């Protein structure tokens, strides 16, 4: 029920966006977040973007994980 | 990055599992609060990667399961009123009430429509000015802001025939109630999308007062394994705290805009949780400023509290005290296609998850 899925923003039109998950396009309401632009990733939950996905944080987390898993800093 | 495949890599999961095995000495029990986490654990078989020192318990984080029968009975009472169109997320349609379900009511001719988003309910209200459109507001802090946004929109658009029956609930009081209840756990794998809205402030008491570790986790297998590793580290070091594993989505302060909207439209009330009883200030009711959108104010119905279905131990399961396999009805009398209790209906209910992934 609290499921939210990462979706790529294709276009923004006022308080709404078209987003892409896999090969399927969806509408996403932007009533709950600001400053969304084309190319961003958002978390889509029941038709609403509830948060942006922070790419830098994601890369940093992956780097740390790869280190733990013994791949060294690069992967 | 697509934010999915990278978090399902087997070698990464195994690498983290090795690290957990290396450092885990103390026996610990961790509770995953969220039904989405329960699903991920079973779907990816994460139990099999953990050392015997670490055990996982499923918690009460399935909104459909904890709202249970009385809410469904009330929804049914509303859909039987003349001129009402009931709109609901699909999750609720098959949940058994004390004598019927929304699915049965729909087959009997009541106007019940499944929506993917509350915004569709607004649209239905706009197109049917002569009807009262009632939306079943269910879910935790992840979902409640959506309902709040819809009510705020309805208010702005003067859409006076849009109404909500709110069973929205909040997470922190129930997490504390479980611990006070004597639940033996050492830490929480905390719900990622709830926290994306609320921020981490809501968990402050858990380490400070109860000595529990809290890690806010994402929902992919790598996320979950990392969260478990972080909890093991905290607990081995004897330094429980609140940490965020799900950094790419969760900020410490949460989603400030959504929180504000939630506060504008809703206020806390004491609420009933299936299997747990009344928990103070654990539910959300619509503030009086927005009472024209509150169906319970506009059109009160009186629905008696019916007893839970006989033999169903959902309540114990929601508290992590029993497993679905302890229920005599599990997989026999009670299956997803013919469920007895709510825990078997919702895709993320613990019984449904165990059923789907049973040996
Ligand atoms: S298996 Fe069915 S009857 Fe048993 S606890 Fe789960 S939902 Fe209730």
Short mmCIF file of N, CA and C and ligand atoms in Angstrom, two decimals, chain B residues 274 309-317 323-335 338-345 350-352 355, ligand 1:
data_model
loop_
_atom_site.label_atom_id
_atom_site.label_comp_id
_atom_site.label_asym_id
_atom_site.label_seq_id
_atom_site.Cartn_x
_atom_site.Cartn_y
_atom_site.Cartn_z
N UNK B 274 -6.72 -3.17 14.53
CA UNK B 274 -7.05 -4.57 14.66
C UNK B 274 -5.92 -5.32 15.37
N UNK B 309 -13.45 -12.38 12.76
CA UNK B 309 -13.86 -13.70 12.28
C UNK B 309 -13.28 -14.83 13.14
N UNK B 310 -14.09 -15.86 13.34
CA UNK B 310 -13.70 -16.95 14.24
C UNK B 310 -12.46 -17.69 13.75
N UNK B 311 -11.53 -17.91 14.64
CA UNK B 311 -10.34 -18.69 14.28
C UNK B 311 -9.22 -17.86 13.67
N UNK B 312 -9.53 -16.63 13.23
CA UNK B 312 -8.51 -15.80 12.59
C UNK B 312 -7.61 -15.19 13.66
N UNK B 313 -6.29 -15.33 13.49
CA UNK B 313 -5.37 -14.79 14.48
C UNK B 313 -4.55 -13.62 13.92
N UNK B 314 -5.12 -12.96 12.92
CA UNK B 314 -4.48 -11.75 12.35
C UNK B 314 -3.91 -10.83 13.42
N UNK B 315 -4.69 -10.63 14.48
CA UNK B 315 -4.28 -9.70 15.52
C UNK B 315 -2.93 -10.08 16.12
N UNK B 316 -2.76 -11.36 16.41
CA UNK B 316 -1.48 -11.84 16.98
C UNK B 316 -0.36 -11.72 15.94
N UNK B 317 -0.71 -11.98 14.70
CA UNK B 317 0.29 -11.92 13.63
C UNK B 317 0.77 -10.48 13.43
N UNK B 323 2.98 -16.64 13.75
CA UNK B 323 3.22 -16.68 12.31
C UNK B 323 1.95 -17.22 11.63
N UNK B 324 1.73 -16.88 10.35
CA UNK B 324 0.54 -17.38 9.67
C UNK B 324 0.39 -18.89 9.77
N UNK B 325 1.53 -19.62 9.72
CA UNK B 325 1.45 -21.08 9.78
C UNK B 325 0.90 -21.57 11.13
N UNK B 326 0.87 -20.69 12.14
CA UNK B 326 0.26 -21.07 13.42
C UNK B 326 -1.27 -21.03 13.36
N UNK B 327 -1.81 -20.44 12.30
CA UNK B 327 -3.26 -20.33 12.20
C UNK B 327 -3.83 -21.60 11.58
N UNK B 328 -4.84 -22.18 12.24
CA UNK B 328 -5.43 -23.44 11.75
C UNK B 328 -6.11 -23.26 10.39
N UNK B 329 -6.51 -22.03 10.08
CA UNK B 329 -7.24 -21.80 8.83
C UNK B 329 -6.30 -21.54 7.65
N UNK B 330 -5.03 -21.26 7.95
CA UNK B 330 -4.07 -20.86 6.93
C UNK B 330 -3.94 -21.90 5.82
N UNK B 331 -4.14 -21.43 4.58
CA UNK B 331 -3.97 -22.25 3.38
C UNK B 331 -5.01 -23.37 3.25
N UNK B 332 -5.93 -23.48 4.22
CA UNK B 332 -7.02 -24.43 4.09
C UNK B 332 -8.29 -23.66 3.85
N UNK B 333 -8.97 -23.34 4.96
CA UNK B 333 -10.19 -22.54 4.88
C UNK B 333 -9.89 -21.12 4.39
N UNK B 334 -8.68 -20.63 4.66
CA UNK B 334 -8.34 -19.23 4.34
C UNK B 334 -7.25 -19.17 3.27
N UNK B 335 -7.61 -18.67 2.10
CA UNK B 335 -6.66 -18.50 1.00
C UNK B 335 -6.91 -17.13 0.36
N UNK B 338 -10.24 -16.96 -1.25
CA UNK B 338 -11.38 -16.99 -0.34
C UNK B 338 -10.89 -16.66 1.08
N UNK B 339 -10.56 -15.40 1.30
CA UNK B 339 -9.91 -15.01 2.55
C UNK B 339 -10.88 -14.94 3.74
N UNK B 340 -10.39 -15.28 4.90
CA UNK B 340 -11.17 -15.13 6.13
C UNK B 340 -10.83 -13.78 6.77
N UNK B 341 -9.55 -13.49 6.86
CA UNK B 341 -9.12 -12.25 7.52
C UNK B 341 -8.43 -11.32 6.54
N UNK B 342 -8.30 -10.05 6.95
CA UNK B 342 -7.71 -9.03 6.09
C UNK B 342 -6.25 -9.33 5.76
N UNK B 343 -5.55 -10.01 6.67
CA UNK B 343 -4.12 -10.30 6.45
C UNK B 343 -3.91 -11.22 5.25
N UNK B 344 -4.97 -11.88 4.81
CA UNK B 344 -4.86 -12.78 3.65
C UNK B 344 -5.28 -12.07 2.37
N UNK B 345 -5.91 -10.90 2.49
CA UNK B 345 -6.43 -10.24 1.30
C UNK B 345 -5.39 -9.33 0.68
N UNK B 350 0.61 -10.14 5.88
CA UNK B 350 1.58 -11.18 6.21
C UNK B 350 1.09 -12.56 5.78
N UNK B 351 -0.19 -12.85 5.98
CA UNK B 351 -0.69 -14.18 5.59
C UNK B 351 -0.63 -14.37 4.08
N UNK B 352 -1.00 -13.33 3.33
CA UNK B 352 -0.96 -13.45 1.87
C UNK B 352 0.47 -13.63 1.39
N UNK B 355 1.56 -17.09 2.13
CA UNK B 355 0.86 -18.01 1.24
C UNK B 355 1.55 -18.05 -0.12
S1 LIG C 1 -4.56 -17.30 7.71
FE1 LIG C 1 -6.52 -16.22 7.39
S2 LIG C 1 -7.72 -16.68 9.21
FE2 LIG C 1 -5.60 -17.18 9.68
S3 LIG C 1 -4.77 -15.32 10.61
FE3 LIG C 1 -4.32 -15.19 8.44
S4 LIG C 1 -6.03 -14.04 7.59
FE4 LIG C 1 -6.69 -14.73 9.63
#
